Amino acid sequence: GIQVEQSPPDLILQEGANSTLRCNFSDSVNNLQWFHQNPWGQLINLFYIPSGTKQNGRLSATTVATERYSLLYISSSQTTDSGVYFCAVEGAGGSYIPTFGRGTSLIVHP
Amino acid sequence: EPEVTQTPSHQVTQMGQEVILRCVPISNHLYFYWYRQILGQKVEFLVSFYNNEISEKSEIFDDQFSVERPDGSNFTLKIRSTKLEDSAMYFCASSERGVGYTFGSGTRLTVV
């Protein structure tokens, strides 16, 4: 199946800093999503982005499908951004099943 | 925005007991999924369900597990004879296909 690698595994920031999270995948994709898992364990959908660039407030994401990676940008980070960020990818092989990376654990200090 | 609803949010059960986790997918979605996340670990695929039958399942989804869509709205995961290692967060998701996946808030299962 498709392999999904996320980096860095851990990230510690001061409030106000910017960061870039990366998701590499091993094959062509039909679907790619970024999720934020909050401290209560809920998975919050951030972006559905199989290709191109999207922005939502302080967050933006870019997927370069031909080079098999996606980036999640967090600008002016806040303590509420803390949590784990997951990339989930559905390969183009027809399985219709999203595969998750291991996530990036983000801690934002005040 | 439409939501996937999971109940209960937290369940504690004794080892060896059966549990049923419930999910109400988004009404016009056709594909349904269960995932599991053991504390601190990655989110793992268990099973997908389409057209009233299992379409794919992982190695984790053994005879201890079963899924059912008992009516037009609910989608359930049954775990027979629970073990300590079944303690995890269980997520339900649904998809309309091609639009993306919506995940529920999860059920935290604790087996004691």
Coordinates of N, CA and C in Angstrom, one line a residue:
Chain A
G1 N 0.8 -1.2 0.0 CA 0.0 0.0 0.0 C 0.8 1.3 0.0
I2 N 0.2 2.4 -0.1 CA 0.9 3.7 -0.1 C 1.5 4.0 1.2
Q3 N 2.7 4.5 1.2 CA 3.5 4.9 2.4 C 3.4 6.4 2.6
V4 N 3.1 6.8 3.8 CA 3.0 8.2 4.2 C 4.0 8.6 5.3
E5 N 4.8 9.5 5.0 CA 5.8 10.0 6.0 C 5.6 11.4 6.3
Q6 N 5.6 11.7 7.6 CA 5.4 13.1 8.0 C 6.6 13.6 8.8
S7 N 7.0 14.8 8.6 CA 8.1 15.4 9.4 C 7.8 16.9 9.7
P8 N 8.4 17.4 10.8 CA 9.1 16.6 11.8 C 8.1 15.8 12.7
P9 N 8.6 14.9 13.4 CA 7.7 14.2 14.3 C 7.2 15.0 15.5
D10 N 8.1 15.9 15.9 CA 7.8 16.8 17.0 C 8.2 18.2 16.7
L11 N 7.5 19.2 17.2 CA 7.8 20.6 17.0 C 7.3 21.4 18.2
I12 N 8.2 22.2 18.7 CA 7.9 23.1 19.8 C 8.1 24.5 19.3
L13 N 7.1 25.4 19.5 CA 7.2 26.8 19.1 C 6.8 27.7 20.2
Q14 N 7.3 28.9 20.0 CA 6.7 30.0 20.9 C 5.6 30.7 20.1
E15 N 4.6 31.1 20.9 CA 3.4 31.8 20.3 C 3.9 32.9 19.3
G16 N 3.3 32.9 18.2 CA 3.6 33.9 17.2 C 4.5 33.4 16.1
A17 N 5.2 32.3 16.3 CA 6.1 31.8 15.3 C 5.3 31.1 14.2
N18 N 6.1 31.0 13.1 CA 5.5 30.3 11.9 C 6.1 28.9 11.8
S19 N 5.4 28.0 11.1 CA 6.0 26.6 11.0 C 5.5 26.0 9.7
T20 N 6.2 25.0 9.2 CA 5.9 24.2 8.1 C 6.0 22.7 8.4
L21 N 4.9 22.0 8.2 CA 4.8 20.6 8.4 C 4.8 19.9 7.0
R22 N 5.4 18.8 6.9 CA 5.6 18.1 5.6 C 5.0 16.7 5.6
C23 N 4.4 16.4 4.5 CA 3.9 15.0 4.3 C 4.4 14.5 2.9
N24 N 5.1 13.4 3.0 CA 5.6 12.8 1.7 C 4.8 11.5 1.5
F25 N 4.5 11.2 0.3 CA 3.8 10.0 0.0 C 4.4 9.3 -1.2
S26 N 4.2 7.9 -1.2 CA 5.0 7.1 -2.1 C 4.4 6.8 -3.5
D27 N 3.2 7.3 -3.7 CA 2.5 7.0 -5.0 C 1.5 8.1 -5.3
S28 N 1.0 8.0 -6.5 CA -0.1 8.9 -6.9 C -1.3 8.8 -6.0
V29 N -1.9 10.0 -5.8 CA -3.0 10.0 -4.9 C -4.3 10.5 -5.5
N30 N -5.4 10.0 -5.0 CA -6.7 10.6 -5.4 C -7.2 11.7 -4.4
N31 N -6.7 11.5 -3.2 CA -7.2 12.4 -2.1 C -6.1 12.6 -1.1
L32 N -6.0 13.8 -0.5 CA -5.1 14.0 0.6 C -5.8 15.0 1.5
Q33 N -5.8 14.7 2.8 CA -6.4 15.6 3.8 C -5.4 15.8 4.9
W34 N -5.5 17.0 5.5 CA -4.8 17.4 6.7 C -5.8 17.4 7.8
F35 N -5.5 16.8 9.0 CA -6.3 16.9 10.2 C -5.5 17.4 11.3
H36 N -6.2 18.0 12.3 CA -5.7 18.4 13.5 C -6.4 17.6 14.6
Q37 N -5.6 16.9 15.4 CA -6.2 16.1 16.5 C -6.0 17.0 17.8
N38 N -7.1 17.4 18.3 CA -7.0 18.3 19.5 C -6.7 17.5 20.8
P39 N -6.5 18.2 21.9 CA -6.1 17.5 23.1 C -7.2 16.5 23.6
W40 N -8.5 16.7 23.1 CA -9.5 15.8 23.5 C -9.6 14.5 22.6
G41 N -8.7 14.5 21.6 CA -8.6 13.3 20.7 C -9.5 13.5 19.4
Q42 N -10.2 14.6 19.3 CA -11.0 14.7 18.1 C -10.2 15.0 16.9
L43 N -10.6 14.4 15.7 CA -9.9 14.7 14.5 C -10.7 15.8 13.7
I44 N -10.0 16.9 13.6 CA -10.7 18.0 12.9 C -10.1 18.2 11.5
N45 N -11.0 18.1 10.5 CA -10.5 18.3 9.1 C -10.1 19.7 8.9
L46 N -8.9 19.9 8.4 CA -8.3 21.2 8.0 C -8.5 21.5 6.5
F47 N -8.0 20.6 5.7 CA -8.0 20.8 4.3 C -8.2 19.5 3.6
Y48 N -9.0 19.5 2.5 CA -9.0 18.5 1.5 C -8.2 19.0 0.3
I49 N -7.1 18.5 0.0 CA -6.2 19.1 -0.9 C -5.4 18.1 -1.7
P50 N -6.0 17.4 -2.7 CA -5.2 16.4 -3.5 C -4.2 17.1 -4.4
S51 N -4.4 18.4 -4.7 CA -3.4 19.2 -5.5 C -3.7 20.7 -5.2
G52 N -2.7 21.5 -5.5 CA -2.9 22.9 -5.5 C -2.7 23.5 -4.1
T53 N -3.2 24.7 -3.9 CA -3.0 25.5 -2.7 C -4.3 26.0 -2.1
K54 N -4.5 25.9 -0.8 CA -5.7 26.4 -0.2 C -5.3 27.2 1.1
Q55 N -6.1 28.1 1.4 CA -5.8 28.9 2.7 C -7.1 29.0 3.5
N56 N -6.9 29.0 4.8 CA -8.0 29.2 5.7 C -7.5 29.9 6.9
G57 N -7.6 31.2 6.9 CA -7.1 32.0 8.0 C -5.6 31.9 8.1
R58 N -5.1 31.5 9.3 CA -3.7 31.4 9.5 C -3.1 30.1 8.9
L59 N -3.9 29.3 8.5 CA -3.4 28.0 7.9 C -3.5 28.0 6.4
S60 N -2.5 27.4 5.8 CA -2.6 27.1 4.4 C -1.9 25.8 4.1
A61 N -2.2 25.3 2.9 CA -1.7 24.0 2.5 C -1.4 24.0 1.0
T62 N -0.3 23.3 0.7 CA 0.0 23.1 -0.7 C 0.4 21.7 -1.0
T63 N -0.2 21.1 -2.0 CA 0.1 19.7 -2.4 C 0.7 19.8 -3.8
V64 N 1.9 19.2 -4.0 CA 2.5 19.1 -5.3 C 2.5 17.6 -5.6
A65 N 1.4 17.2 -6.3 CA 1.1 15.8 -6.5 C 2.2 15.1 -7.4
T66 N 2.8 15.9 -8.3 CA 3.8 15.3 -9.2 C 5.0 14.9 -8.5
E67 N 5.3 15.7 -7.4 CA 6.5 15.4 -6.6 C 6.2 14.7 -5.3
R68 N 4.9 14.4 -5.1 CA 4.5 13.5 -4.0 C 4.8 14.1 -2.6
Y69 N 4.4 15.3 -2.4 CA 4.4 15.9 -1.1 C 3.4 16.9 -0.9
S70 N 3.1 17.2 0.4 CA 2.2 18.2 0.7 C 2.8 19.0 1.9
L71 N 2.5 20.3 2.0 CA 3.0 21.1 3.1 C 1.8 21.8 3.8
L72 N 1.9 21.8 5.1 CA 0.9 22.6 5.9 C 1.7 23.7 6.6
Y73 N 1.2 24.9 6.3 CA 1.8 26.1 6.9 C 0.9 26.7 8.0
I74 N 1.6 26.9 9.1 CA 0.9 27.6 10.2 C 1.6 28.9 10.5
S75 N 0.9 30.0 10.4 CA 1.5 31.3 10.6 C 0.9 31.9 11.9
S76 N 1.8 32.7 12.6 CA 1.4 33.3 13.9 C 0.8 32.3 14.8
S77 N 1.5 31.3 15.1 CA 0.9 30.2 15.9 C 0.4 30.6 17.2
Q78 N -0.7 30.0 17.7 CA -1.3 30.2 19.0 C -1.3 28.9 19.8
T79 N -1.5 29.1 21.1 CA -1.5 27.9 22.0 C -2.6 26.9 21.6
T80 N -3.6 27.4 21.0 CA -4.7 26.5 20.6 C -4.4 25.7 19.4
D81 N -3.3 26.0 18.7 CA -2.8 25.2 17.6 C -2.1 23.9 18.1
S82 N -1.8 23.8 19.3 CA -1.2 22.6 19.9 C -2.0 21.4 19.6
G83 N -1.3 20.3 19.4 CA -2.0 19.0 19.1 C -1.2 18.2 18.1
V84 N -1.8 17.2 17.5 CA -1.1 16.4 16.5 C -1.7 16.7 15.2
Y85 N -0.9 16.9 14.2 CA -1.3 17.1 12.8 C -1.1 15.9 12.0
F86 N -2.1 15.4 11.4 CA -2.0 14.2 10.5 C -2.3 14.5 9.1
C87 N -1.6 13.8 8.2 CA -1.8 13.8 6.8 C -2.4 12.4 6.5
A88 N -3.5 12.4 5.7 CA -4.1 11.1 5.4 C -4.3 11.1 3.8
V89 N -3.8 10.1 3.2 CA -3.7 10.0 1.8 C -4.5 8.8 1.3
E90 N -5.2 9.0 0.2 CA -5.9 7.9 -0.5 C -5.1 7.7 -1.8
G91 N -4.5 6.5 -1.9 CA -3.7 6.2 -3.1 C -4.6 6.1 -4.4
A92 N -4.0 6.3 -5.5 CA -4.8 6.2 -6.8 C -5.0 4.8 -7.3
G93 N -4.6 3.8 -6.5 CA -4.8 2.4 -6.9 C -6.2 1.9 -6.8
G94 N -7.1 2.7 -6.3 CA -8.5 2.3 -6.3 C -9.0 1.7 -5.0
S95 N -8.3 1.8 -3.9 CA -8.7 1.2 -2.7 C -9.7 2.0 -1.9
Y96 N -9.8 3.3 -2.2 CA -10.7 4.2 -1.5 C -10.5 4.2 0.0
I97 N -9.3 4.0 0.5 CA -9.1 4.0 1.9 C -8.0 5.0 2.2
P98 N -8.2 6.0 3.1 CA -7.2 6.9 3.5 C -6.2 6.2 4.4
T99 N -4.9 6.4 4.2 CA -3.8 5.9 5.0 C -3.2 7.1 5.7
F100 N -3.1 7.0 7.1 CA -2.6 8.1 7.9 C -1.0 8.0 8.0
G101 N -0.4 9.2 8.1 CA 1.0 9.2 8.5 C 1.0 9.2 10.1
R102 N 2.2 9.2 10.6 CA 2.3 9.1 12.1 C 2.1 10.4 12.8
G103 N 2.0 11.5 12.0 CA 1.7 12.7 12.6 C 2.8 13.6 13.0
T104 N 2.6 14.9 13.2 CA 3.6 15.8 13.8 C 2.9 16.4 15.1
S105 N 3.6 16.2 16.2 CA 3.1 16.7 17.4 C 3.6 18.1 17.7
L106 N 2.7 19.0 17.7 CA 3.0 20.4 17.9 C 2.7 20.9 19.3
I107 N 3.6 21.6 19.9 CA 3.4 22.3 21.2 C 3.7 23.7 21.0
V108 N 2.7 24.6 21.3 CA 3.0 26.0 21.2 C 2.9 26.6 22.6
H109 N 4.0 27.2 23.0 CA 4.1 27.8 24.3 C 3.7 29.3 24.3
P110 N 3.1 29.7 25.4 CA 2.7 31.1 25.4 C 3.9 32.0 25.6
Chain B
E1 N -22.4 22.7 9.0 CA -21.7 21.7 8.2 C -22.1 20.3 8.7
P2 N -22.4 19.4 7.8 CA -22.8 18.0 8.3 C -21.7 17.4 9.1
E3 N -22.2 16.5 10.0 CA -21.2 15.9 10.9 C -21.5 14.4 11.0
V4 N -20.4 13.6 11.3 CA -20.5 12.2 11.6 C -20.6 12.2 13.2
T5 N -21.6 11.5 13.6 CA -21.9 11.5 15.1 C -21.6 10.1 15.6
Q6 N -20.8 10.0 16.7 CA -20.4 8.8 17.3 C -20.9 8.8 18.8
T7 N -21.4 7.6 19.2 CA -21.8 7.4 20.6 C -21.4 6.0 21.1
P8 N -21.1 5.9 22.3 CA -20.9 6.9 23.3 C -19.5 7.6 23.1
S9 N -19.2 8.7 23.8 CA -18.0 9.3 23.6 C -16.9 8.6 24.4
H10 N -17.3 7.9 25.5 CA -16.4 7.2 26.3 C -17.1 5.9 26.8
Q11 N -16.5 4.8 26.7 CA -17.1 3.6 27.3 C -16.0 2.8 28.0
V12 N -16.4 2.3 29.2 CA -15.5 1.5 30.0 C -16.2 0.1 30.1
T13 N -15.4 -0.9 29.8 CA -16.0 -2.3 29.8 C -15.0 -3.2 30.4
Q14 N -15.6 -4.3 30.9 CA -14.7 -5.3 31.5 C -14.2 -6.3 30.4
M15 N -13.0 -6.7 30.6 CA -12.4 -7.7 29.7 C -13.3 -8.9 29.5
G16 N -13.5 -9.3 28.3 CA -14.4 -10.4 27.9 C -15.8 -10.0 27.6
Q17 N -16.1 -8.8 27.8 CA -17.5 -8.3 27.5 C -17.6 -7.9 26.0
E18 N -18.8 -7.8 25.5 CA -19.0 -7.3 24.2 C -19.4 -5.8 24.2
V19 N -18.9 -5.1 23.2 CA -19.3 -3.7 23.1 C -19.7 -3.4 21.7
I20 N -20.6 -2.4 21.6 CA -21.1 -1.9 20.3 C -20.9 -0.4 20.3
L21 N -20.1 0.0 19.3 CA -19.9 1.4 19.1 C -20.7 1.8 17.9
R22 N -21.3 3.0 18.1 CA -22.3 3.5 17.2 C -21.9 4.7 16.4
C23 N -22.4 4.8 15.2 CA -22.0 5.9 14.3 C -23.2 6.3 13.5
V24 N -23.4 7.6 13.3 CA -24.4 8.0 12.3 C -23.6 8.8 11.3
P25 N -23.4 8.2 10.1 CA -22.7 8.9 9.0 C -23.5 10.1 8.4
I26 N -22.9 10.8 7.6 CA -23.5 11.9 6.9 C -24.5 11.3 5.9
S27 N -25.7 11.8 5.8 CA -26.9 11.1 5.2 C -26.7 10.8 3.8
N28 N -26.0 11.6 3.0 CA -25.9 11.2 1.5 C -24.6 10.5 1.2
H29 N -23.8 10.2 2.3 CA -22.5 9.5 2.0 C -22.8 8.0 1.8
L30 N -21.9 7.4 1.0 CA -22.1 6.0 0.6 C -21.0 5.1 1.1
Y31 N -19.9 5.6 1.6 CA -18.8 4.8 2.0 C -18.6 5.1 3.5
F32 N -18.4 4.0 4.3 CA -18.2 4.1 5.7 C -17.0 3.4 6.2
Y33 N -16.4 3.9 7.2 CA -15.1 3.4 7.7 C -15.1 3.4 9.2
W34 N -14.3 2.4 9.7 CA -13.9 2.4 11.1 C -12.3 2.4 11.2
Y35 N -11.8 3.3 12.1 CA -10.4 3.4 12.3 C -10.2 3.3 13.8
R36 N -8.9 2.9 14.2 CA -8.6 2.8 15.6 C -7.3 3.5 15.8
Q37 N -7.2 4.1 17.0 CA -6.0 4.8 17.4 C -5.6 4.4 18.9
I38 N -4.6 3.6 19.0 CA -4.2 3.3 20.4 C -3.4 4.5 20.9
L39 N -3.5 4.8 22.1 CA -3.0 6.0 22.7 C -1.6 6.3 22.3
G40 N -1.4 7.5 21.7 CA 0.0 7.9 21.3 C 0.5 7.3 20.0
Q41 N -0.4 6.5 19.3 CA 0.1 5.9 18.1 C -0.7 6.4 16.9
K42 N -0.4 5.8 15.7 CA -1.0 6.3 14.5 C -2.5 5.9 14.4
V43 N -3.2 6.5 13.5 CA -4.6 6.1 13.2 C -4.6 5.0 12.2
E44 N -5.1 3.8 12.6 CA -5.1 2.6 11.8 C -6.4 2.3 11.2
F45 N -6.4 1.9 9.9 CA -7.6 1.5 9.3 C -8.1 0.1 9.8
L46 N -9.4 0.0 10.0 CA -9.9 -1.3 10.4 C -10.7 -1.9 9.3
V47 N -11.8 -1.2 8.8 CA -12.7 -1.8 7.8 C -13.4 -0.6 7.0
S48 N -13.7 -1.0 5.8 CA -14.6 -0.1 5.0 C -15.8 -0.8 4.6
F49 N -16.9 -0.1 4.3 CA -18.2 -0.7 4.1 C -18.9 0.1 3.0
Y50 N -19.4 -0.6 2.0 CA -20.0 0.1 0.9 C -21.1 -0.9 0.4
N51 N -22.3 -0.3 0.0 CA -23.4 -1.1 -0.6 C -23.7 -2.3 0.3
N52 N -23.8 -2.0 1.6 CA -24.2 -3.0 2.6 C -23.3 -4.2 2.8
E53 N -22.0 -4.0 2.4 CA -21.1 -5.1 2.7 C -19.7 -4.5 2.9
I54 N -18.9 -5.4 3.5 CA -17.5 -5.0 3.8 C -16.8 -4.9 2.4
S55 N -16.1 -3.8 2.1 CA -15.4 -3.7 0.9 C -13.9 -4.0 1.1
E56 N -13.3 -3.6 2.2 CA -12.0 -3.9 2.6 C -11.8 -4.0 4.1
K57 N -10.9 -4.8 4.5 CA -10.6 -4.9 6.0 C -9.1 -5.1 6.2
S58 N -8.6 -4.6 7.3 CA -7.2 -4.8 7.6 C -6.9 -6.1 8.4
E59 N -5.7 -6.4 8.7 CA -5.3 -7.5 9.5 C -5.8 -7.4 10.9
I60 N -6.0 -6.2 11.3 CA -6.5 -6.0 12.7 C -7.9 -6.5 12.8
F61 N -8.7 -6.3 11.8 CA -10.1 -6.7 11.8 C -10.3 -8.2 11.7
D62 N -10.2 -8.9 12.8 CA -10.3 -10.3 12.8 C -11.7 -10.7 13.2
D63 N -11.9 -12.0 13.5 CA -13.2 -12.5 13.8 C -13.8 -11.9 15.1
Q64 N -13.0 -11.2 15.9 CA -13.5 -10.5 17.1 C -14.4 -9.3 16.7
F65 N -14.2 -8.8 15.5 CA -14.9 -7.6 15.1 C -16.0 -7.9 14.1
S66 N -17.0 -7.1 14.1 CA -18.0 -7.1 13.0 C -18.6 -5.7 12.9
V67 N -19.1 -5.5 11.7 CA -19.8 -4.2 11.4 C -21.2 -4.5 10.8
E68 N -22.0 -3.5 11.0 CA -23.4 -3.7 10.6 C -24.0 -2.3 10.3
R69 N -24.9 -2.3 9.3 CA -25.7 -1.1 9.1 C -27.1 -1.5 9.3
P70 N -27.6 -1.5 10.5 CA -28.9 -2.1 10.9 C -30.1 -1.4 10.3
D71 N -29.9 -0.1 10.0 CA -31.0 0.7 9.3 C -30.4 1.7 8.4
G72 N -31.2 2.6 7.9 CA -30.7 3.6 6.9 C -29.7 4.6 7.5
S73 N -29.6 4.7 8.8 CA -28.8 5.8 9.3 C -27.6 5.3 10.2
N74 N -27.7 4.2 10.9 CA -26.7 3.8 11.8 C -25.7 2.9 11.2
F75 N -24.4 3.0 11.7 CA -23.4 2.1 11.3 C -22.6 1.7 12.6
T76 N -22.6 0.4 12.9 CA -22.0 0.0 14.2 C -20.8 -0.9 14.0
L77 N -20.0 -0.8 15.0 CA -18.8 -1.7 15.2 C -19.0 -2.5 16.5
K78 N -19.0 -3.8 16.3 CA -19.1 -4.7 17.5 C -17.8 -5.4 17.8
I79 N -17.4 -5.4 19.0 CA -16.2 -6.1 19.4 C -16.6 -7.1 20.4
R80 N -16.4 -8.4 20.1 CA -16.8 -9.5 20.9 C -15.7 -9.8 21.9
S81 N -16.0 -10.1 23.1 CA -15.0 -10.6 24.0 C -13.8 -9.7 24.1
T82 N -14.0 -8.5 24.5 CA -12.9 -7.5 24.5 C -11.7 -7.9 25.3
K83 N -10.5 -7.4 24.8 CA -9.2 -7.6 25.4 C -8.6 -6.3 25.9
L84 N -7.7 -6.4 26.8 CA -7.1 -5.1 27.3 C -6.5 -4.3 26.1
E85 N -5.9 -5.0 25.1 CA -5.3 -4.3 24.0 C -6.3 -3.7 23.0
D86 N -7.6 -3.9 23.3 CA -8.6 -3.2 22.4 C -8.8 -1.8 22.9
S87 N -8.3 -1.4 24.1 CA -8.4 -0.1 24.6 C -7.8 0.9 23.5
A88 N -8.6 1.8 23.1 CA -8.2 2.7 22.0 C -9.3 3.7 21.8
M89 N -9.0 4.7 20.9 CA -10.0 5.6 20.4 C -10.4 5.0 19.1
Y90 N -11.7 4.9 18.9 CA -12.3 4.3 17.6 C -13.0 5.5 16.9
F91 N -12.6 5.6 15.6 CA -13.2 6.7 14.8 C -14.0 6.1 13.7
C92 N -15.2 6.7 13.5 CA -16.0 6.4 12.3 C -15.8 7.5 11.3
A93 N -15.8 7.2 10.0 CA -15.7 8.2 9.0 C -16.7 7.8 7.9
S94 N -17.1 8.8 7.1 CA -17.9 8.6 5.9 C -17.4 9.4 4.8
S95 N -17.7 9.0 3.6 CA -17.3 9.7 2.4 C -18.4 9.6 1.3
E96 N -18.5 10.7 0.5 CA -19.4 10.6 -0.6 C -18.6 10.2 -1.9
R97 N -17.3 10.0 -1.7 CA -16.4 9.7 -2.8 C -16.0 10.9 -3.6
G98 N -14.7 11.1 -3.6 CA -14.2 12.2 -4.3 C -14.3 13.6 -3.7
V99 N -15.0 13.6 -2.6 CA -15.1 14.9 -1.9 C -14.3 14.9 -0.6
G100 N -13.9 13.8 -0.1 CA -13.1 13.8 1.1 C -13.8 13.0 2.2
Y101 N -13.1 12.8 3.3 CA -13.6 12.0 4.4 C -13.9 12.9 5.6
T102 N -15.1 12.6 6.2 CA -15.4 13.3 7.4 C -15.4 12.3 8.6
F103 N -14.6 12.7 9.6 CA -14.5 11.8 10.8 C -15.3 12.2 11.9
G104 N -15.8 11.3 12.7 CA -16.6 11.6 13.9 C -15.6 12.0 15.0
S105 N -16.1 12.3 16.1 CA -15.3 12.7 17.3 C -14.7 11.6 18.0
G106 N -15.1 10.4 17.7 CA -14.4 9.2 18.3 C -15.1 8.7 19.5
T107 N -14.9 7.4 19.8 CA -15.3 6.8 21.1 C -14.1 6.3 21.7
R108 N -13.8 6.7 23.0 CA -12.7 6.2 23.7 C -13.1 5.0 24.5
L109 N -12.6 3.8 24.1 CA -12.9 2.6 24.7 C -11.8 2.2 25.7
T110 N -12.2 1.9 26.9 CA -11.2 1.5 28.0 C -11.7 0.1 28.4
V111 N -10.8 -0.9 28.3 CA -11.1 -2.2 28.7 C -10.3 -2.5 30.0
V112 N -11.0 -2.8 31.0 CA -10.4 -3.0 32.4 C -10.4 -4.5 32.8

